[in-house]
Tab-separated table of C-alpha atoms and ligand atoms in Angstrom:
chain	number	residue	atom	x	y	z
A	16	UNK	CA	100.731	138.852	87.228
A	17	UNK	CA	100.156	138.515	90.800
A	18	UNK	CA	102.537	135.983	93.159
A	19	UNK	CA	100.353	133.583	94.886
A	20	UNK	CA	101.335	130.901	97.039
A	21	UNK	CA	100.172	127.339	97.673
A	22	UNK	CA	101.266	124.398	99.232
A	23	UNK	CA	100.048	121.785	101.735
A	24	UNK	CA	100.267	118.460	103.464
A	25	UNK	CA	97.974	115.372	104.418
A	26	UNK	CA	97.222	115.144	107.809
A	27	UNK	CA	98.007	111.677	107.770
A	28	UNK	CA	100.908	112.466	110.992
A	29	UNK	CA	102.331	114.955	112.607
A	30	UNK	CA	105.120	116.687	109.956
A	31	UNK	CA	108.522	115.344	109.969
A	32	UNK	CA	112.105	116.365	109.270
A	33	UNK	CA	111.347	115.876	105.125
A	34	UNK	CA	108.275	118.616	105.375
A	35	UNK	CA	110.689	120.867	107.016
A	36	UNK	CA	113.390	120.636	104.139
A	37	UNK	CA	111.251	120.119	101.456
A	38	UNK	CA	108.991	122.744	101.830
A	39	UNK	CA	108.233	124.024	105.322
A	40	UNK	CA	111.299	126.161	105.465
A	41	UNK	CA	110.422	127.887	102.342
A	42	UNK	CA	107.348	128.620	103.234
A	43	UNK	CA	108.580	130.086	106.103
A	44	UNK	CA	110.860	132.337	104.046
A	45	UNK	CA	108.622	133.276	101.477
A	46	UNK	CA	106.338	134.408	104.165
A	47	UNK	CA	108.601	136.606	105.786
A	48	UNK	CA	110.029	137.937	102.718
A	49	UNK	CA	106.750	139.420	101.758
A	50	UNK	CA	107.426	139.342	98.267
A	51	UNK	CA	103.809	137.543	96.925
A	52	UNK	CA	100.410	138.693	97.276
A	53	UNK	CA	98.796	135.769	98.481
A	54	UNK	CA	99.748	132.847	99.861
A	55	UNK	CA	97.601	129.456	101.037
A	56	UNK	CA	98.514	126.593	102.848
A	57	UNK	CA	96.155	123.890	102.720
A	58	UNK	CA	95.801	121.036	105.464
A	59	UNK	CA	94.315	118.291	102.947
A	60	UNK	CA	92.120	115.841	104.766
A	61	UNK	CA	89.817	115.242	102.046
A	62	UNK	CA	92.891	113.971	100.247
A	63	UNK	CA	93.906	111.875	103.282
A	64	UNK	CA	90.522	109.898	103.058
A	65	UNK	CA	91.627	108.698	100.034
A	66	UNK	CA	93.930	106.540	100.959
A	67	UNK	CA	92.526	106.254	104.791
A	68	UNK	CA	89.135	105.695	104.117
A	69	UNK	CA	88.804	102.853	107.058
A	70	UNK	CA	90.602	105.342	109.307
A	71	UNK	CA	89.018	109.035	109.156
A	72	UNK	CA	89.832	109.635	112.817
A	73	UNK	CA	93.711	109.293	111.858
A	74	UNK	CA	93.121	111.834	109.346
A	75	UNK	CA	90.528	114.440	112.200
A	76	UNK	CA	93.240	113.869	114.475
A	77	UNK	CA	95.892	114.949	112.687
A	78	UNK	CA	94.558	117.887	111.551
A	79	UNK	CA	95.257	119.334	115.359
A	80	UNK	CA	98.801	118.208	114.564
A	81	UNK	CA	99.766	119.681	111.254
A	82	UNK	CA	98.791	123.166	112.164
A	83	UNK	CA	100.463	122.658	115.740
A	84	UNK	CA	103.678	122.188	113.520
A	85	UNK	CA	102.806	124.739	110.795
A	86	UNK	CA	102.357	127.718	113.871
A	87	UNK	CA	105.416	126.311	115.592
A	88	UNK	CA	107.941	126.434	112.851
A	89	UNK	CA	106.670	130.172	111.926
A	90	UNK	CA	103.665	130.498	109.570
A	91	UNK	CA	101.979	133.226	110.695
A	92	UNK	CA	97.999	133.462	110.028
A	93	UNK	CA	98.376	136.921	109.590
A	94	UNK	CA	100.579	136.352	106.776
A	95	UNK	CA	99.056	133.270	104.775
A	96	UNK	CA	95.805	131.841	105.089
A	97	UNK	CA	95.825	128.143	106.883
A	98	UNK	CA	92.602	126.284	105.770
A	99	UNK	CA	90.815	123.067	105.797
A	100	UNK	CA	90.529	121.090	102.196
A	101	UNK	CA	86.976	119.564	103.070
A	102	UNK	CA	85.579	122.772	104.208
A	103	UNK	CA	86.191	124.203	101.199
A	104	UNK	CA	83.453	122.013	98.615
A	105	UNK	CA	84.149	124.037	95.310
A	106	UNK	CA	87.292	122.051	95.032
A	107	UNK	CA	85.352	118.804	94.816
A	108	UNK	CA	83.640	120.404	91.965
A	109	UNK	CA	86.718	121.504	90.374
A	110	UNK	CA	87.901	118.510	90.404
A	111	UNK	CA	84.950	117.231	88.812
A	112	UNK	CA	85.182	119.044	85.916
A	113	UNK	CA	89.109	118.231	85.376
A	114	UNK	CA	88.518	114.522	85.279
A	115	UNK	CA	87.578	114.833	81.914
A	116	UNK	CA	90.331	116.030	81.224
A	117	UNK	CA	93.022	113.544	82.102
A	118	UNK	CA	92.953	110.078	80.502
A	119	UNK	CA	93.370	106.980	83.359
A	120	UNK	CA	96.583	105.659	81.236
A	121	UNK	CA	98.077	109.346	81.899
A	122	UNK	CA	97.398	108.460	85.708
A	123	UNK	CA	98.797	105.224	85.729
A	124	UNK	CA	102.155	106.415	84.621
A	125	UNK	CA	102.692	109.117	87.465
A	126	UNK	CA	105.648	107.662	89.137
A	127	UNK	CA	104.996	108.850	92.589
A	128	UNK	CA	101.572	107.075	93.054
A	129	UNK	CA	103.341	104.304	91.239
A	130	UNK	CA	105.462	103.979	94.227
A	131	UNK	CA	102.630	105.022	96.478
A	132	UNK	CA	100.769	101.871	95.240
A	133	UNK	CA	103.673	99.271	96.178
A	134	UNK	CA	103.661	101.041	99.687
A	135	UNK	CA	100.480	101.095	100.330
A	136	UNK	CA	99.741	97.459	99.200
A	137	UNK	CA	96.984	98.679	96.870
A	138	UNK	CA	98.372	96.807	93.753
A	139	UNK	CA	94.687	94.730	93.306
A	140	UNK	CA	92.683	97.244	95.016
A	141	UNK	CA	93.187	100.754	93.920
A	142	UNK	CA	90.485	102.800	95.158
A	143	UNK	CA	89.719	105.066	92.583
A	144	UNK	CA	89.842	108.375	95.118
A	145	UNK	CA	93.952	107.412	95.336
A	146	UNK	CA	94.097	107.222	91.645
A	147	UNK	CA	92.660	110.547	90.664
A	148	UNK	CA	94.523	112.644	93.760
A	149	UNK	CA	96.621	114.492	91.471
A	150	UNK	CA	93.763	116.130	89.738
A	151	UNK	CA	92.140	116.930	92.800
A	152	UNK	CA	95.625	118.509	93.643
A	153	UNK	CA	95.092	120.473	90.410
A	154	UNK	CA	91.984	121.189	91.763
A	155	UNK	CA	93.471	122.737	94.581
A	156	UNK	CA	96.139	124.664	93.152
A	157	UNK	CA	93.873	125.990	90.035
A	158	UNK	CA	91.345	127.586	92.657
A	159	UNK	CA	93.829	129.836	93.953
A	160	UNK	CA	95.466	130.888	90.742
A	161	UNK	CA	98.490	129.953	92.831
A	162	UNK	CA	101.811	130.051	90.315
A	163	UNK	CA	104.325	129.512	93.454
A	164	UNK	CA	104.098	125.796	94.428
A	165	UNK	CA	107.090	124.910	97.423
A	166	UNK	CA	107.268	121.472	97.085
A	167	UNK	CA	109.821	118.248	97.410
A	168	UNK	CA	110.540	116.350	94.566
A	169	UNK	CA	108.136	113.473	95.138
A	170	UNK	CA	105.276	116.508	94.333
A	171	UNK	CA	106.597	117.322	90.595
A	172	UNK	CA	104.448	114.685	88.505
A	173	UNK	CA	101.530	116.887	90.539
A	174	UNK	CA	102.429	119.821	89.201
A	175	UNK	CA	103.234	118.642	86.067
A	176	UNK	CA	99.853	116.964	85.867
A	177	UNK	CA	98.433	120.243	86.902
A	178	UNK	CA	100.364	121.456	84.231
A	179	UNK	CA	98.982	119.658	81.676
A	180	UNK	CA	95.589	119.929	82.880
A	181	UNK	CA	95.297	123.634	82.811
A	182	UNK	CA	97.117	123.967	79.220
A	183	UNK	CA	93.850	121.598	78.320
A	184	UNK	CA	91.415	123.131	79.812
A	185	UNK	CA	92.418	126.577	78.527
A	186	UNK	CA	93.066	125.407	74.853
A	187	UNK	CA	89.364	123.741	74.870
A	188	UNK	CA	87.397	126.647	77.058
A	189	UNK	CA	89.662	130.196	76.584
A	190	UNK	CA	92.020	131.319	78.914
A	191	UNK	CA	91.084	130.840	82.633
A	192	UNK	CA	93.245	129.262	84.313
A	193	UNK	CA	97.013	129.691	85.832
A	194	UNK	CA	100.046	127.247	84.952
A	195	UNK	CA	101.627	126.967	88.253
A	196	UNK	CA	105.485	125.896	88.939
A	197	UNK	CA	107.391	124.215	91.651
A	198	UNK	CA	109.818	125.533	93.451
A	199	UNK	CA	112.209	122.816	94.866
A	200	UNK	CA	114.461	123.392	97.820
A	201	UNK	CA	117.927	125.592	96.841
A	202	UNK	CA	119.933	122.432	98.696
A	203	UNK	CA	119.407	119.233	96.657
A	204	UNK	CA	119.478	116.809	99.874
A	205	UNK	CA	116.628	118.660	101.154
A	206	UNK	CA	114.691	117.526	97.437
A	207	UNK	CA	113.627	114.129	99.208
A	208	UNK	CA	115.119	113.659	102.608
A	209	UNK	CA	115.285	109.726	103.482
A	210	UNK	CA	113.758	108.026	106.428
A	211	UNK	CA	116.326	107.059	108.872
A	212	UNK	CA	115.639	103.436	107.542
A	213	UNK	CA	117.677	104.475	104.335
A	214	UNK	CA	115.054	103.873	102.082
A	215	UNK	CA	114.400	106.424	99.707
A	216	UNK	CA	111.697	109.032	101.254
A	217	UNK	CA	110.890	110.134	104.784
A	218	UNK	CA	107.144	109.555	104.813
A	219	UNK	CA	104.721	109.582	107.817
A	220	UNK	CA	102.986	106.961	106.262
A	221	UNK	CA	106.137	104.348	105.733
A	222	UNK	CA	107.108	105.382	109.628
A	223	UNK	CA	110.731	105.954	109.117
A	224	UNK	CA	110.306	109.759	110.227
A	225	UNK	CA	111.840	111.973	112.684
A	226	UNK	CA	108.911	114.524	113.915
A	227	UNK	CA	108.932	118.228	114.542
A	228	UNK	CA	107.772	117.221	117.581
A	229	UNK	CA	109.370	114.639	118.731
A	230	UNK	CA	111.625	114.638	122.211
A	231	UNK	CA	114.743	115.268	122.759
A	232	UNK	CA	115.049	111.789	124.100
A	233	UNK	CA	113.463	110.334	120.866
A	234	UNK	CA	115.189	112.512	118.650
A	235	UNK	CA	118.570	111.005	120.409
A	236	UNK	CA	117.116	107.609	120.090
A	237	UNK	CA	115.954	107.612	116.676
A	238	UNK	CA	119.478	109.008	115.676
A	239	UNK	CA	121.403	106.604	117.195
A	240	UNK	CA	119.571	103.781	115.535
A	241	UNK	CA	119.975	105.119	111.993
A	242	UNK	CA	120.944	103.123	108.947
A	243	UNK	CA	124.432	104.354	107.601
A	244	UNK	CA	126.893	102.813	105.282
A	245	UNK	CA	126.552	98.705	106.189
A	246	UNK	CA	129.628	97.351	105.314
A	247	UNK	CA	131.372	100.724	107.868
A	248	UNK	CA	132.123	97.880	110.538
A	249	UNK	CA	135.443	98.709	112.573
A	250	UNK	CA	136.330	102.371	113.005
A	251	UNK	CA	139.384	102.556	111.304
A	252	UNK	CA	137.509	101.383	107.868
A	253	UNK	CA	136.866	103.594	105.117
A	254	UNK	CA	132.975	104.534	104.904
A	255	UNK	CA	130.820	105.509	102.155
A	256	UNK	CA	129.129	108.624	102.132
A	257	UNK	CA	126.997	109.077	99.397
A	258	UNK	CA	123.115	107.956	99.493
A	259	UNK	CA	124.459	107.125	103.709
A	260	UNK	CA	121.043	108.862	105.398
A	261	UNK	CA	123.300	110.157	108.293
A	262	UNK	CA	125.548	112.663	106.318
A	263	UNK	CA	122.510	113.502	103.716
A	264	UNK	CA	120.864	114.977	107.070
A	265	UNK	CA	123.859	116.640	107.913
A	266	UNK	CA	123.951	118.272	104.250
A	267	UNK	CA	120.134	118.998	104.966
A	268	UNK	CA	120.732	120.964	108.262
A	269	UNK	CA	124.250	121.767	109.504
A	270	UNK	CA	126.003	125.488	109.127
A	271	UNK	CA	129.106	126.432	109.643
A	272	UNK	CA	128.259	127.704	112.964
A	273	UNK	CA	127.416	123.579	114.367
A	274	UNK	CA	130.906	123.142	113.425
A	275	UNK	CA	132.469	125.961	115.155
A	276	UNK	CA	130.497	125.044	118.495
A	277	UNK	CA	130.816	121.218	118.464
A	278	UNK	CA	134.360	120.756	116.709
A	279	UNK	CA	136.385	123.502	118.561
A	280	UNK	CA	138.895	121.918	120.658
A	281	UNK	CA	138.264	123.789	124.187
A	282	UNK	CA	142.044	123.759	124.817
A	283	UNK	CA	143.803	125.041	122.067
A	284	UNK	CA	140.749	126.309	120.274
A	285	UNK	CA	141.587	124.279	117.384
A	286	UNK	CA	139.071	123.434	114.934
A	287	UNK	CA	138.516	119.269	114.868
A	288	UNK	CA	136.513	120.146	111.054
A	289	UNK	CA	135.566	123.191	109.586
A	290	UNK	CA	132.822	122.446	107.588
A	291	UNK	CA	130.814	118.970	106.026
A	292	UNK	CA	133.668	118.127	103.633
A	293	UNK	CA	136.400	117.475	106.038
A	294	UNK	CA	133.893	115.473	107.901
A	295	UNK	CA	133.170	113.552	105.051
A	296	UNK	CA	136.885	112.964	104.022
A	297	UNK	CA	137.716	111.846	107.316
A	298	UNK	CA	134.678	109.070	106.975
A	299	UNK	CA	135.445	108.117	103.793
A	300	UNK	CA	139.391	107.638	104.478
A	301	UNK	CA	138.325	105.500	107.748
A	302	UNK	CA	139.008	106.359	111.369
A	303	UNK	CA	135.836	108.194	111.914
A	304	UNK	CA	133.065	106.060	113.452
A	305	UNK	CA	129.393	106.202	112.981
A	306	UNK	CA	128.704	107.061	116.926
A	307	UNK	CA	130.638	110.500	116.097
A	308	UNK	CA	128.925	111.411	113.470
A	309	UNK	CA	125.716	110.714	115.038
A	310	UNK	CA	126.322	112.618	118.005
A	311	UNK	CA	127.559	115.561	115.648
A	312	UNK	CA	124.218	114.970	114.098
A	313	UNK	CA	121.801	115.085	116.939
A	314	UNK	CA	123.664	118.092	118.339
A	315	UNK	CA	122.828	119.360	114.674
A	316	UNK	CA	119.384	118.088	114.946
A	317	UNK	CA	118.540	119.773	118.253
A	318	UNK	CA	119.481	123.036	117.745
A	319	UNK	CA	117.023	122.913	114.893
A	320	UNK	CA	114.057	120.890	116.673
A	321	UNK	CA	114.456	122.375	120.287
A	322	UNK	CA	112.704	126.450	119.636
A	323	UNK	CA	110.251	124.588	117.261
A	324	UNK	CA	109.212	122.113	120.157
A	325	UNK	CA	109.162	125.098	122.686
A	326	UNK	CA	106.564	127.261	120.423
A	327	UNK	CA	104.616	124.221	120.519
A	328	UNK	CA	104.384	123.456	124.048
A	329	UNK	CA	102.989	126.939	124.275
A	330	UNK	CA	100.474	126.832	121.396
A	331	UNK	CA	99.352	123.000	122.767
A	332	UNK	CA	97.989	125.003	125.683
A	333	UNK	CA	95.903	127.248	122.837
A	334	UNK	CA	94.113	124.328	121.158
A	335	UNK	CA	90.197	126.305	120.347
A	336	UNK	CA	92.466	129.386	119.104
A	337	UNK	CA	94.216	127.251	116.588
A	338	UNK	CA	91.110	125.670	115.532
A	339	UNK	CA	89.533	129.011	115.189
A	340	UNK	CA	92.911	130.425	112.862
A	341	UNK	CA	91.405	126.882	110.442
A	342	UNK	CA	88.480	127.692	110.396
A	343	UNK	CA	88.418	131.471	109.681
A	344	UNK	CA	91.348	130.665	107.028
A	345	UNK	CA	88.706	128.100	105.472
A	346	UNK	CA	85.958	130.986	105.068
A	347	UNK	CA	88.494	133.190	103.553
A	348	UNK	CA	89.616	129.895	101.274
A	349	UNK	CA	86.362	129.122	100.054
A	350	UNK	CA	85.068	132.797	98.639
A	351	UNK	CA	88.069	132.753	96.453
A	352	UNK	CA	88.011	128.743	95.405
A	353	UNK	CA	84.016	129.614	94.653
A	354	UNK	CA	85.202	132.893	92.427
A	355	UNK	CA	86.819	130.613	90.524
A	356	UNK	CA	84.666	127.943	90.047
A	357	UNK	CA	82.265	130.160	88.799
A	358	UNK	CA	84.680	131.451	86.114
A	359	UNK	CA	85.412	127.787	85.205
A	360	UNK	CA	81.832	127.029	84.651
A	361	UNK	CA	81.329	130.194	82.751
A	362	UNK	CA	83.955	129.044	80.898
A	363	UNK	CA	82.657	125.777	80.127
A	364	UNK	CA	79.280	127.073	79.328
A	365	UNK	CA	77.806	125.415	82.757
A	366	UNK	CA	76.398	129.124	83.794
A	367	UNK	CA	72.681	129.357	83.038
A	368	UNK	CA	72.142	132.140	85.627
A	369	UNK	CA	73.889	134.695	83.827
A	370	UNK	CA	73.429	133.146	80.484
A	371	UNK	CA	70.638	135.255	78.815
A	372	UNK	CA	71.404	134.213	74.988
A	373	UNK	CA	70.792	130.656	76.016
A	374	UNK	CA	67.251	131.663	77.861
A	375	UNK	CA	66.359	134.195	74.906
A	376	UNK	CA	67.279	131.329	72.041
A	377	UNK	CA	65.134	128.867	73.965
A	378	UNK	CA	62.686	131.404	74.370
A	379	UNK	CA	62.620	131.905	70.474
A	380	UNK	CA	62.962	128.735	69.903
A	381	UNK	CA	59.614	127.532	71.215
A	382	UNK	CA	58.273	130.668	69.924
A	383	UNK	CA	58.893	130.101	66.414
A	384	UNK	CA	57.647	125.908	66.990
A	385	UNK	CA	54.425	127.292	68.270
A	386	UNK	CA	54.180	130.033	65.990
A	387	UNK	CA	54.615	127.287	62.670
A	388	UNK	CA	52.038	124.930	64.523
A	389	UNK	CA	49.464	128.119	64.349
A	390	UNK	CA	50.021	127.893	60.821
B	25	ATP	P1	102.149	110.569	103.231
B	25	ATP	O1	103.064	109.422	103.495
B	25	ATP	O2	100.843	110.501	103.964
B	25	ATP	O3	101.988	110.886	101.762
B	25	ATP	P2	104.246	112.476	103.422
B	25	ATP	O4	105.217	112.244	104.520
B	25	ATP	O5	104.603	112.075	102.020
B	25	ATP	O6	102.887	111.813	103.869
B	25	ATP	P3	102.871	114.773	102.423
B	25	ATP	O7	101.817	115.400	103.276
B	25	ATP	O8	102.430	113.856	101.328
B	25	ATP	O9	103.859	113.991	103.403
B	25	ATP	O10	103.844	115.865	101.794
B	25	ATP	C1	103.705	117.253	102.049
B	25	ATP	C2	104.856	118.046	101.476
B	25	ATP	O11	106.103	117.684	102.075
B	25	ATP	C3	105.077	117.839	99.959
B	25	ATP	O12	105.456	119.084	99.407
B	25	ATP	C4	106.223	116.882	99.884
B	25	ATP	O13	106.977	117.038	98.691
B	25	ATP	C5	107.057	117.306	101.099
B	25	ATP	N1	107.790	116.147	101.606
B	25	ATP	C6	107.250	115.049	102.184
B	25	ATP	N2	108.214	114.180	102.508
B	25	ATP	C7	109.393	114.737	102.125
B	25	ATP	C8	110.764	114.329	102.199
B	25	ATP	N3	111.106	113.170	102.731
B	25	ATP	N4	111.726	115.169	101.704
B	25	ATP	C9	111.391	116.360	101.162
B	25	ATP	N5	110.116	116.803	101.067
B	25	ATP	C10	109.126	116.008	101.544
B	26	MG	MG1	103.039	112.151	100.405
């Protein structure tokens, strides 16, 4: 079976520090490990309008924005096809044809548009578009025949719904389509990074992020204003660690090399902490204050954001070449999503073109009606 590769975002914001845990830096990797035959990313506007249906510019202007991050942090158009989700129509159709095959009580229980819901204030006012994103996402993912699916955690009811959709489909029309599987970050606080808020998800469209592209002034700034354990008042009292945003980043992004540059004492050359745990005792014991972990942090922080923001300064100054790597990764996108579609609706049974027993039978058919008229 071949490897093939797909994963995207909603260009509902530029990408934050989550996307880059959860599922940018494995694309990244997977990418330049070559090991997959194919592999798609998908910008998905026609998604966004679901939810930003008052608001399309948010969602055109974003676009821009989500492949200035994708090309900055290292996807490589050579390597993996970028493309556009509304210039690609066979997925609409896909999607049609999967709608029969999820009940609206199975939608109601996915626990991430659950939450989704309550954010979003939709609670009286669903629009139905929101409600049936995941099977447009199996939509998506189906077209490709895409088995590798990078993801964070908040994705896995998709994929499961996927899931459950394709075992359907091929148990009522023959074996057609692929079951595809998530692949979840090897670090479990990259699995769903929190916003600096605290609260429970880093999400463009709750605006607790920090952005690829952010400054190194707002980077600073946002840092320094994160949540961390409340009741960590004086210095000298003992902190909590666990579920505090400040050290789950640090689990996210430090190495051992952050410690060995920021902790090494230049006089004596004496480590201060060699790695997250000591860091973490030392909080936990009291004594350590939140300003010094925070500075640890955006030192942390920088050296991760600062080559990504420099590749995008340059590729800022290259905006028609980036829309031309969309839309030539959209043509490329749409033969294959149309292959399949047409072996979905063959399927199905929805292929008269090529169906000559249904032609001839009607043919006979009429033949033997007009024939027993004669008669
Ligand atoms: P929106 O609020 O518009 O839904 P988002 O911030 O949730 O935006 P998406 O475009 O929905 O971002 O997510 C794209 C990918 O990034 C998904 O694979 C998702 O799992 C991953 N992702 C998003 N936020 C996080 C996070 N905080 N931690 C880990 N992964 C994340
Ligand atoms: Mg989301």
């Amino acid at each position: 079976m071949s490897n093939i590769i797909l994963t995207g975002d909603r260009p509902t914001g530029r990408l934050h520090l989550g996307h880059l845990v959860g599922s940018l830096s494995q694309r990244v990797q997977l990418q330049n490990s070559g090991s997959y035959d194919e592999m798609y990313i998908e910008i998905a506007d026609a998604q966004a309008t679901t939810d930003n249906s008052g608001n399309i510019q948010k969602v055109k202007d974003n676009v821009i924005e989500v492949a200035l991050d994708y090309l900055s942090c290292g996807l490589d158009p050579n390597k993996c096809t970028i493309f556009l989700q509304s210039e690609v129509p066979e997925l609409s159709d896909l999607t049609f044809y999967y709608m029969n095959l999820v009940t609206l009580s199975r939608l109601q229980r996915n626990p991430t548009i659950k939450q989704e819901i309550v954010y979003r204030n939709f609670e009286n006012s669903i629009p139905v578009g929101f409600m049936t994103y995941p099977i447009s996402q199996a939509a998506d993912i189906t077209a490709f025949d895409a088995n590798i699916i990078p993801v964070g955690d908040d994705q896995l009811p998709m994929i499961e719904q996927t899931r459950e959709i394709v075992r359907t489909f091929n148990r009522l029309y023959g074996e057609t389509l692929i079951e595809p599987n998530a692949v979840l970050p090897e670090n479990a606080a990259c699995h769903r990074l929190p916003g600096t808020d605290g609260q429970a998800k880093m999400s463009k469209s709750i605006g607790n992020c920090i952005y690829l592209a952010d400054s190194k002034e707002e980077v600073e700034r946002k840092v320094m204003r994160m949540f961390t354990d409340p009741n960590h008042l004086r210095v000298e009292d003992p902190g909590v660690t666990e579920g505090n945003p400040v050290f789950i980043y640090l689990a996210a992004f430090s190495k051992e090399k952050h410690f060995q540059e920021y902790f090494r004492n230049p006089e004596n050359g004496e480590l201060e902490y060699n790695n997250l745990d000591e860091l973490k005792d030392h909080y936990e014991r009291g004594g350590l204050g939140d300003m010094k972990v925070k500075k640890f942090l955006n030192y942390v922080l920088e050296d991760t954001l600062a080559p990504i923001r420099a590749k995008r300064h340059e590729l800022e100054e290259k905006i028609p070449e980036v829309y031309q790597v969309l839309f030539k990764g959209s043509e490329k996108a749409r033969k294959k999503a149309a292959a399949t579609l047409e072996r979905v609706k063959t399927a199905i049974g929805l292929n008269y073109r090529n169906d000559l027993d249904l032609i001839n039978g009607q043919v006979e058919k009429y033949a033997l009606l007009h024939a027993k008229e004669k008669d």
